[in-house]
mmCIF file of C-alpha atoms and ligand atoms in Angstrom:
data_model
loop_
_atom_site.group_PDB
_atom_site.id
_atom_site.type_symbol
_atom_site.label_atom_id
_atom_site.label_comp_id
_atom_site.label_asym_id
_atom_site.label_seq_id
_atom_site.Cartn_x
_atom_site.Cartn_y
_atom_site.Cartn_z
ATOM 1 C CA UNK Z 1473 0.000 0.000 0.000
ATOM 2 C CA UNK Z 1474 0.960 3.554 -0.767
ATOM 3 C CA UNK Z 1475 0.884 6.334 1.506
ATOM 4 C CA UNK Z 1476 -0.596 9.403 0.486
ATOM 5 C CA UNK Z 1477 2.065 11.358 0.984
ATOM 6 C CA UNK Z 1478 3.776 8.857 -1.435
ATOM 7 C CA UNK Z 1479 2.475 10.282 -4.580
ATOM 8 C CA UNK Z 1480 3.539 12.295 -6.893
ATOM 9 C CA UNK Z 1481 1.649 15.050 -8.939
ATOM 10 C CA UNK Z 1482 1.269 14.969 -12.595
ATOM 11 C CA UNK Z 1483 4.613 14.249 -14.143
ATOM 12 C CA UNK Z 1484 5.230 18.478 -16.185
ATOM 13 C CA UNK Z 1485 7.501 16.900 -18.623
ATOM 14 C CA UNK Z 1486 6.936 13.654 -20.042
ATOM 15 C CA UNK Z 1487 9.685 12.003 -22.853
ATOM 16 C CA UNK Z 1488 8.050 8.842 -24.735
ATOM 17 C CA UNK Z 1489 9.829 6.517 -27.451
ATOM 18 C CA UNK Z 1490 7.285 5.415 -29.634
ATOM 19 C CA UNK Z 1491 8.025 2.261 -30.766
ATOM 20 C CA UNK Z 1492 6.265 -0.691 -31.972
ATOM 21 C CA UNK Z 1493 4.537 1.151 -35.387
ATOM 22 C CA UNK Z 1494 6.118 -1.441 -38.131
ATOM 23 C CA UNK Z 1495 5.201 -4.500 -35.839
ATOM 24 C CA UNK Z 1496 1.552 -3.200 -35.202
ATOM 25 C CA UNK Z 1497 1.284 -3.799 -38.961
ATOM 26 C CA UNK Z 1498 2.747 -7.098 -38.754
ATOM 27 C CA UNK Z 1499 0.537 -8.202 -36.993
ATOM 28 C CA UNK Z 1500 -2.271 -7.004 -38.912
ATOM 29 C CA UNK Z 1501 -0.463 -8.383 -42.123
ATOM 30 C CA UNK Z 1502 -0.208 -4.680 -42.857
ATOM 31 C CA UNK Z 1503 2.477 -2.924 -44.407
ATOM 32 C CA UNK Z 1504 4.730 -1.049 -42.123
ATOM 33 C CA UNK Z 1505 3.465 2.694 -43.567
ATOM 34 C CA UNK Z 1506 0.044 1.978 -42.306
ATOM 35 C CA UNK Z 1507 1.897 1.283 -38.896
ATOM 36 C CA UNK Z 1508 3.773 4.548 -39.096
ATOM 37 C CA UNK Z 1509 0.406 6.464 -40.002
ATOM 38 C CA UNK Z 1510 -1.301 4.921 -37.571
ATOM 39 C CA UNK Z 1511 1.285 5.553 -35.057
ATOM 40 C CA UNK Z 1512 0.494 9.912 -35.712
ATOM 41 C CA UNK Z 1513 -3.303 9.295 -34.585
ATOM 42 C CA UNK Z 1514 -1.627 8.203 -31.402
ATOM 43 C CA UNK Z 1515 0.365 11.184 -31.278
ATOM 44 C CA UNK Z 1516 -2.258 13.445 -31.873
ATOM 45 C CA UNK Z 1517 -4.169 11.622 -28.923
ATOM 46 C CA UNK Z 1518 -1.683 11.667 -26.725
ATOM 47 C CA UNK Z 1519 -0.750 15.434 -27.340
ATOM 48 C CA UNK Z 1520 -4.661 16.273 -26.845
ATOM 49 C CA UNK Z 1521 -4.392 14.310 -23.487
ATOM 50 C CA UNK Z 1522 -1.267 15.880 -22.590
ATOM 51 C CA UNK Z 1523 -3.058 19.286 -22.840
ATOM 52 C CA UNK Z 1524 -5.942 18.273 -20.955
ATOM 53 C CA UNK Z 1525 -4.360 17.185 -17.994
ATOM 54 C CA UNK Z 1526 -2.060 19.624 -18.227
ATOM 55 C CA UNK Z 1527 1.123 18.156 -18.790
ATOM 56 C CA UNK Z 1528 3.208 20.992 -19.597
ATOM 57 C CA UNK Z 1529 6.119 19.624 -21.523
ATOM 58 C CA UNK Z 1530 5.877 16.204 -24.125
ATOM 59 C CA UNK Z 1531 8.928 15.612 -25.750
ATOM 60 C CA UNK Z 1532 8.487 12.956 -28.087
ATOM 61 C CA UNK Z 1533 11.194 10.446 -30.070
ATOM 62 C CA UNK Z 1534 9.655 10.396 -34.098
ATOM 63 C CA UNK Z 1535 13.477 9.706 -35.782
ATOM 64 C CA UNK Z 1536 16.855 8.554 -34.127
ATOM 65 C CA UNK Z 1537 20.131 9.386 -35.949
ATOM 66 C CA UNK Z 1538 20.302 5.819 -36.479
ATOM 67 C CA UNK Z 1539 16.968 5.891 -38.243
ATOM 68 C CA UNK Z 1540 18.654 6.540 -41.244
ATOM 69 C CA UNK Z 1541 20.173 2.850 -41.296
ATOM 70 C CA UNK Z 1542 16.370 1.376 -42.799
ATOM 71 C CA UNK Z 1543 15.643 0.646 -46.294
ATOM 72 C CA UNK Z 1544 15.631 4.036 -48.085
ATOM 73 C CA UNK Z 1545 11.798 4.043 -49.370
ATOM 74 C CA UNK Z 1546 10.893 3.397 -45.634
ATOM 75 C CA UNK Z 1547 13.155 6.750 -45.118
ATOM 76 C CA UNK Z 1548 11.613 8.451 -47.391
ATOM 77 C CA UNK Z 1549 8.126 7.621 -46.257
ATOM 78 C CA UNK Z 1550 8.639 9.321 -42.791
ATOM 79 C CA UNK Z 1551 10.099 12.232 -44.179
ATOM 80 C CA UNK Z 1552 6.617 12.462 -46.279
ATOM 81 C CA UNK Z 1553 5.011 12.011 -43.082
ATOM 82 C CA UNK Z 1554 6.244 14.495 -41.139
ATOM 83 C CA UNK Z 1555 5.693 16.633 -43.867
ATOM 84 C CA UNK Z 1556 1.890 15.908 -44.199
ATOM 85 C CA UNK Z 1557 1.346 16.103 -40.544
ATOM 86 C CA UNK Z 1558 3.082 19.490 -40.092
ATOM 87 C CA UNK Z 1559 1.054 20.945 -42.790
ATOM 88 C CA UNK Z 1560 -1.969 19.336 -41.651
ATOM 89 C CA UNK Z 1561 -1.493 20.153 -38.057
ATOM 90 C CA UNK Z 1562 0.454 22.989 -37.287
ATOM 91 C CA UNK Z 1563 -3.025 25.314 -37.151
ATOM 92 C CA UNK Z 1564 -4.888 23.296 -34.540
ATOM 93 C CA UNK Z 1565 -1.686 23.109 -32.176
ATOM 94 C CA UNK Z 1566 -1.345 26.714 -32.264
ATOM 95 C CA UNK Z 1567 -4.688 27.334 -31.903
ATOM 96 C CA UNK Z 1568 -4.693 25.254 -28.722
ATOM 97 C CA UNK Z 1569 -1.325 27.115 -27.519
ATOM 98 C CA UNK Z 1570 1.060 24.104 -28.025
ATOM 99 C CA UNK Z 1571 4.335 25.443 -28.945
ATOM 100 C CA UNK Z 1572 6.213 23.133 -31.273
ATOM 101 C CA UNK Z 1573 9.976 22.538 -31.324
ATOM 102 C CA UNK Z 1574 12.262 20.276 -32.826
ATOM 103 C CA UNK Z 1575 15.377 19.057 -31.640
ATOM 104 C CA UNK Z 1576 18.293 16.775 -33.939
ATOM 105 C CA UNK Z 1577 20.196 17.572 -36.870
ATOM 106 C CA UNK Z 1578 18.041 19.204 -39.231
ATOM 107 C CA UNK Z 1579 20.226 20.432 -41.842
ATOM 108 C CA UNK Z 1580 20.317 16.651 -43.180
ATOM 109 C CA UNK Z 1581 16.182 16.892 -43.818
ATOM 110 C CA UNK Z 1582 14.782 17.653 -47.510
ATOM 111 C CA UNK Z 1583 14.433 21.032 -47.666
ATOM 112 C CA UNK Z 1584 10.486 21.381 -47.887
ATOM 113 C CA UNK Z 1585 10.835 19.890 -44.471
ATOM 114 C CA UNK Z 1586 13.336 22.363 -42.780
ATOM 115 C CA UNK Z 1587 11.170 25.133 -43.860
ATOM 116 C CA UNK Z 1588 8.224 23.861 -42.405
ATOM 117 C CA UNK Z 1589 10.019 22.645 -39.061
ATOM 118 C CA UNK Z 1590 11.464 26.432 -39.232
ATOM 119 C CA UNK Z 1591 7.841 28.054 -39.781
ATOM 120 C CA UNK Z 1592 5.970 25.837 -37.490
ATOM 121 C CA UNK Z 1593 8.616 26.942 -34.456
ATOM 122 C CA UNK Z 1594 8.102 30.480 -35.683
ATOM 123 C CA UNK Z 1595 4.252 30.300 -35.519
ATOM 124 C CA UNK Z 1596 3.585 28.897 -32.626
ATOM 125 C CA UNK Z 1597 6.825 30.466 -30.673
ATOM 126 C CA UNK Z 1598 4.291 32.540 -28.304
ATOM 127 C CA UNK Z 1599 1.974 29.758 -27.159
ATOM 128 C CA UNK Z 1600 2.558 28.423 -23.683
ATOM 129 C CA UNK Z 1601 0.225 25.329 -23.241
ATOM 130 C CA UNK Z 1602 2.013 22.514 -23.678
ATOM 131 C CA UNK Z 1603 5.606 22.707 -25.069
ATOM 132 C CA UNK Z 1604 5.437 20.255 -27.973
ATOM 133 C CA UNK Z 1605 9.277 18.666 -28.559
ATOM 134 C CA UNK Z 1606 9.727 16.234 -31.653
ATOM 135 C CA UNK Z 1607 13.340 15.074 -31.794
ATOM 136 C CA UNK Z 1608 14.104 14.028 -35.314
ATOM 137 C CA UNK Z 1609 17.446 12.860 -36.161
ATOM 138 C CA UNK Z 1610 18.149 13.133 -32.648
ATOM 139 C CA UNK Z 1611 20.504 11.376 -30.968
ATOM 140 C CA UNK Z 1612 21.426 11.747 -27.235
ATOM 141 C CA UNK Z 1613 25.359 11.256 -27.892
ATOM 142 C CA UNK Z 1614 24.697 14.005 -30.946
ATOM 143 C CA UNK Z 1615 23.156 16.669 -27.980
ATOM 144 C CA UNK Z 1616 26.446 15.856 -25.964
ATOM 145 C CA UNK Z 1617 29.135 15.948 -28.654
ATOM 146 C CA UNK Z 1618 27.050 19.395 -29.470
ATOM 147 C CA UNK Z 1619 27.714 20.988 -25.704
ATOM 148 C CA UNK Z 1620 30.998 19.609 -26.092
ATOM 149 C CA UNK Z 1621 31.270 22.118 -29.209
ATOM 150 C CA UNK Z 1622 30.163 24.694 -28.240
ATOM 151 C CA UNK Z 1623 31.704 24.528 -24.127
ATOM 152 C CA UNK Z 1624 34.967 23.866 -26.561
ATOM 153 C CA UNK Z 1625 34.651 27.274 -28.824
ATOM 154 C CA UNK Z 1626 33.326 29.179 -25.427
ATOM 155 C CA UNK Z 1627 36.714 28.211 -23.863
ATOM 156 C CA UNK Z 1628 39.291 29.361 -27.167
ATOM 157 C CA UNK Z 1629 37.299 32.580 -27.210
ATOM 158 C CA UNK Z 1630 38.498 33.228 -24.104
ATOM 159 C CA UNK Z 1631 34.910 33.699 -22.619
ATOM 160 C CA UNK Z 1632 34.959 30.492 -20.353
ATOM 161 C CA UNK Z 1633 37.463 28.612 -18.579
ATOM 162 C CA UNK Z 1634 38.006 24.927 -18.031
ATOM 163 C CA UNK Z 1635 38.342 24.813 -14.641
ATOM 164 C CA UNK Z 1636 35.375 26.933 -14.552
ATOM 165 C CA UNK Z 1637 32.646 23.781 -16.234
ATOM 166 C CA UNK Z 1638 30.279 22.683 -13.781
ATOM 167 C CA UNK Z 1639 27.331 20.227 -14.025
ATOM 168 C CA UNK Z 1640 25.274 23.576 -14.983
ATOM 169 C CA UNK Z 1641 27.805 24.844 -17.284
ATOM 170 C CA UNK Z 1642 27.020 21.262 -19.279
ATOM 171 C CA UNK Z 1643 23.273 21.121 -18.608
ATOM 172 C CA UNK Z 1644 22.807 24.693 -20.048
ATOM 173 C CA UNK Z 1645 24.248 24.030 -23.078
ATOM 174 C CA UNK Z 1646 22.392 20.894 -23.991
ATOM 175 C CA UNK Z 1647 18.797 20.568 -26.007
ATOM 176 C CA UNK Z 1648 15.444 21.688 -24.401
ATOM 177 C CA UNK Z 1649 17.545 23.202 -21.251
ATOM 178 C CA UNK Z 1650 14.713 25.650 -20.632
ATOM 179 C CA UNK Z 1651 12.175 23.012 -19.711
ATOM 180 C CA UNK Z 1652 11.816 20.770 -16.713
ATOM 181 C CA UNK Z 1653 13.930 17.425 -17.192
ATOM 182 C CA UNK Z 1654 11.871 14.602 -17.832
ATOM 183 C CA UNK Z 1655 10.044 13.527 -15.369
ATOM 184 C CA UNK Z 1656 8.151 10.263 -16.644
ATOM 185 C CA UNK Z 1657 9.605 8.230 -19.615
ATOM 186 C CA UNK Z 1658 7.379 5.860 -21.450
ATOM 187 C CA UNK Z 1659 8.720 3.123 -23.886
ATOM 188 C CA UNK Z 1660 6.268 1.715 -25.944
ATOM 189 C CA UNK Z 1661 6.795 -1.890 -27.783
ATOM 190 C CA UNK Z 1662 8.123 -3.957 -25.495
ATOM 191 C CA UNK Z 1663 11.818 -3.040 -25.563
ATOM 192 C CA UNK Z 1664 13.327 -2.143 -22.501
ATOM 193 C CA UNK Z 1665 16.058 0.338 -23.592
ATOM 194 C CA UNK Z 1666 17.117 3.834 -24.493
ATOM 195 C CA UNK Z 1667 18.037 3.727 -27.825
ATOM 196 C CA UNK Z 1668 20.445 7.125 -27.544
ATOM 197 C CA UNK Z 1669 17.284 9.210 -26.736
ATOM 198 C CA UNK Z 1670 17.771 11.690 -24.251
ATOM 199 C CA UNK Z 1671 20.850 10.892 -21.873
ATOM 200 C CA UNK Z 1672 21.892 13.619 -20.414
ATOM 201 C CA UNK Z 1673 18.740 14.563 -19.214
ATOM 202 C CA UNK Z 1674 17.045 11.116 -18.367
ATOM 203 C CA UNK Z 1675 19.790 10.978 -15.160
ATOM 204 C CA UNK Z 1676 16.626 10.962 -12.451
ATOM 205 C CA UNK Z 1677 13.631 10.484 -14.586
ATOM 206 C CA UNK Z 1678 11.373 7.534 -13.596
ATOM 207 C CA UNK Z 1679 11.330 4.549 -16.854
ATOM 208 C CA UNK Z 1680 7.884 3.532 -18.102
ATOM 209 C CA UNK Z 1681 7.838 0.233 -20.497
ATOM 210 C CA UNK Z 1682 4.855 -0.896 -22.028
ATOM 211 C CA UNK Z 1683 4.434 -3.961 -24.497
ATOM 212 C CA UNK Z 1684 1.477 -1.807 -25.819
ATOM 213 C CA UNK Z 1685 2.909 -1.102 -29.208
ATOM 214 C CA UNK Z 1686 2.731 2.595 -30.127
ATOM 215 C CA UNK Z 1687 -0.425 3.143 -32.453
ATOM 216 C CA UNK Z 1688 -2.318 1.098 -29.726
ATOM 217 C CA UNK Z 1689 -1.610 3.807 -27.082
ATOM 218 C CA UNK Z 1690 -4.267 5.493 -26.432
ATOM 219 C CA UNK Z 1691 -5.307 8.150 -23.594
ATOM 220 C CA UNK Z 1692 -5.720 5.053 -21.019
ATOM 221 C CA UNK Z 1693 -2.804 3.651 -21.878
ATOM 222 C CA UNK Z 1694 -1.395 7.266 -20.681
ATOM 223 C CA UNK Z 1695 -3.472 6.832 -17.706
ATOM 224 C CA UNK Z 1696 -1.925 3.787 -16.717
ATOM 225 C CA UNK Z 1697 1.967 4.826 -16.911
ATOM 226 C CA UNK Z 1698 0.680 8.251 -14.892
ATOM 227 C CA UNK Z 1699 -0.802 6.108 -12.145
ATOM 228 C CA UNK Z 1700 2.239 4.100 -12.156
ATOM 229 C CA UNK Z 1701 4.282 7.629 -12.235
ATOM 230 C CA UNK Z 1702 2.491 8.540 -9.166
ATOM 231 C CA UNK Z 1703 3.304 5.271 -7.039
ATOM 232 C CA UNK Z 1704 7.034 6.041 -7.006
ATOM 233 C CA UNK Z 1705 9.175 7.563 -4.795
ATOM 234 C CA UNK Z 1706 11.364 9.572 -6.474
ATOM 235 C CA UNK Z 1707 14.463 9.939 -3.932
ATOM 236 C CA UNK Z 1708 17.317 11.981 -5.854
ATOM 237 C CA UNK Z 1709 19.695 9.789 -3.617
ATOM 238 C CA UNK Z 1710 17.988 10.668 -0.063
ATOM 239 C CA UNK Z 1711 16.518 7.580 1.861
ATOM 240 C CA UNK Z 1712 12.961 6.408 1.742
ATOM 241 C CA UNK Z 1713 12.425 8.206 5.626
ATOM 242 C CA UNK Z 1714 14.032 11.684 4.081
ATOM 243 C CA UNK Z 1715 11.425 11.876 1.760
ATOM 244 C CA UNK Z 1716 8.784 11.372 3.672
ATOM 245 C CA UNK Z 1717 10.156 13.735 6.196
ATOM 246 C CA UNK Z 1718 10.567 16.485 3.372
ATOM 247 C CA UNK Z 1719 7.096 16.119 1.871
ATOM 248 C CA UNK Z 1720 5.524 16.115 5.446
ATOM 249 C CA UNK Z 1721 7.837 19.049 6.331
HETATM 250 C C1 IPE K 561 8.837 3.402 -34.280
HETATM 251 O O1 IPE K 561 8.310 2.206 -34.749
HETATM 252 C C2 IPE K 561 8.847 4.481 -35.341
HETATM 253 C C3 IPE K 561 10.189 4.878 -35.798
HETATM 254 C C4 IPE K 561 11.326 4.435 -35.349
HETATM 255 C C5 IPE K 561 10.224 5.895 -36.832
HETATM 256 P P1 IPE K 561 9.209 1.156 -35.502
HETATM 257 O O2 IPE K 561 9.183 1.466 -36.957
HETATM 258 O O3 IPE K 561 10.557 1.086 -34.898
HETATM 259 O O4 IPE K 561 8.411 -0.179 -35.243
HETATM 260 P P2 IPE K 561 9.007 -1.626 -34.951
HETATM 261 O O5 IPE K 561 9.945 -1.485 -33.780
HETATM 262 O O6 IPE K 561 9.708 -2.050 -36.191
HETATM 263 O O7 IPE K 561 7.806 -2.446 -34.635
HETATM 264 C C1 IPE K 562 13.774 4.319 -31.409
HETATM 265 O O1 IPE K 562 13.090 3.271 -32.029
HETATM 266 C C2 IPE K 562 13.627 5.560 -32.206
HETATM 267 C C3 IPE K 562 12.274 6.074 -32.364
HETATM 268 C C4 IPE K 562 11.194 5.646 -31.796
HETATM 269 C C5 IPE K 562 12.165 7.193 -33.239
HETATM 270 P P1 IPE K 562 13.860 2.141 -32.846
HETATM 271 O O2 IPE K 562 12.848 1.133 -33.188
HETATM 272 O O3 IPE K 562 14.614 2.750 -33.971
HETATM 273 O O4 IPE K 562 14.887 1.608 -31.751
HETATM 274 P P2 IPE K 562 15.897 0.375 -31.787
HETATM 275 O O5 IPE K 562 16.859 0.623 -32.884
HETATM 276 O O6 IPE K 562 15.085 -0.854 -32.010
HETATM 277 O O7 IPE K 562 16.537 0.380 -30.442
HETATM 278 MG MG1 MG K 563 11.368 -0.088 -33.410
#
């Protein structure tokens, strides 16, 4: 049994890999693009439940740098898809205040698709619902080697020193530092790893897998990993007792 003094709020930043699209289809003798545009209705549901409850942050895993390893026409196919979805839904998340951002190496996307990634940020910059992160060609050791880069160039202008790099120093520099970390990560399709999604900033986040596969998760499906969210004790190191202590202090 859980104490009430046990759970946790609402998780403001939630980081899901959705996985499981190509065997949904699989299993439905489908071809994998049906399980990739099945697996945006999920998204979309998700994102509407996210602003309901009133997540505030939903960072979400669409392409990994690896990604670009599958067959070519399979490639190409999400690059289409991203394409159609942006266009198609860019006006209904601004006009319920999500603000969209994108995270990865763009500059190796079509170009149709950079300039919709860059107008979609730009329209919806002001909105403060629900910040809305996809991380396309994203990769977790990518966001390091990138703070690395820049905490590099920083230090032979002359405008930071080494000894000077603290864990905040590093933190600041890496994607989506303005938002909360991560507080809830969910894993759909049955795998039970990260896949070089977020590292940096999983360090304390609680790890939600599911076998659901991803265009089967739907808003109760959410439900369930935010119920499970709530039954753990998040301790940051402390002991069990501290905890309790601090939340009854
Ligand atoms: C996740 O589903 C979507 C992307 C990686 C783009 P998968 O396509 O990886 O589906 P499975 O893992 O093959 O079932
Ligand atoms: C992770 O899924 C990336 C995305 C969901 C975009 P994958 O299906 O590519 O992961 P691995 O390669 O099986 O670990
Ligand atoms: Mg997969």
């Amino acid at each position: 049994m859980v104490s009430d003094s046990n759970v946790n709020s609402l998780p403001r930043h939630i980081a899901i890999i959705m996985d499981g699209n190509g065997r949904w289809a699989r299993s439905r003798m489908l071809p994998r693009p049906v399980g990739h545009r099945e697996g945006v209705k999920s998204v979309r549901r998700v994102v509407e439940a996210c602003i309901n409850k009133g997540v505030r942050a939903l960072t979400l895993f669409a392409f990994s740098s690896e990604n670009w390893r599958r067959p070519t026409d399979e490639v190409s196919l999400i690059m289409g898809l991203f394409v159609h979805t942006l266009k198609k839904e860019v006006g209904a998340l601004d006009r319920n205040g999500v603000k969209l951002r994108f995270i990865g190496d763009r500059a190796a996307f079509p170009a149709n698709l950079q300039t919709l990634i860059n107008e979609s940020e730009a329209q919806t910059r002001a909105n403060t619902r629900l910040d809305l992160v996809i991380a396309a060609n994203y990769g977790g050791q990518w966001d390091i080697t990138r703070a690395f880069k820049s905490l590099a160039g920083r230090i032979q202008s002359g405008e930071l020193h080494s000894e000077d790099i603290t864990t905040d120093i590093i933190a600041d520099e890496m994607s989506i530092s303005d938002l909360p970390l991560p507080d809830l990560f969910i894993r759909t399709g049955g795998e039970q790893r990260i896949s070089n999604f977020l590292l940096w900033q999983l360090a304390y986040t609680e790890l939600y897998f599911t076998e659901v596969l991803w265009p089967a998760f739907d808003e109760r499906q959410l439900d369930e990993a935010l119920l499970w969210y709530a039954n753990r004790q998040r301790r940051f190191g402390r002991t069990g007792d501290q905890v309790e202590q601090l939340k009854g202090a």
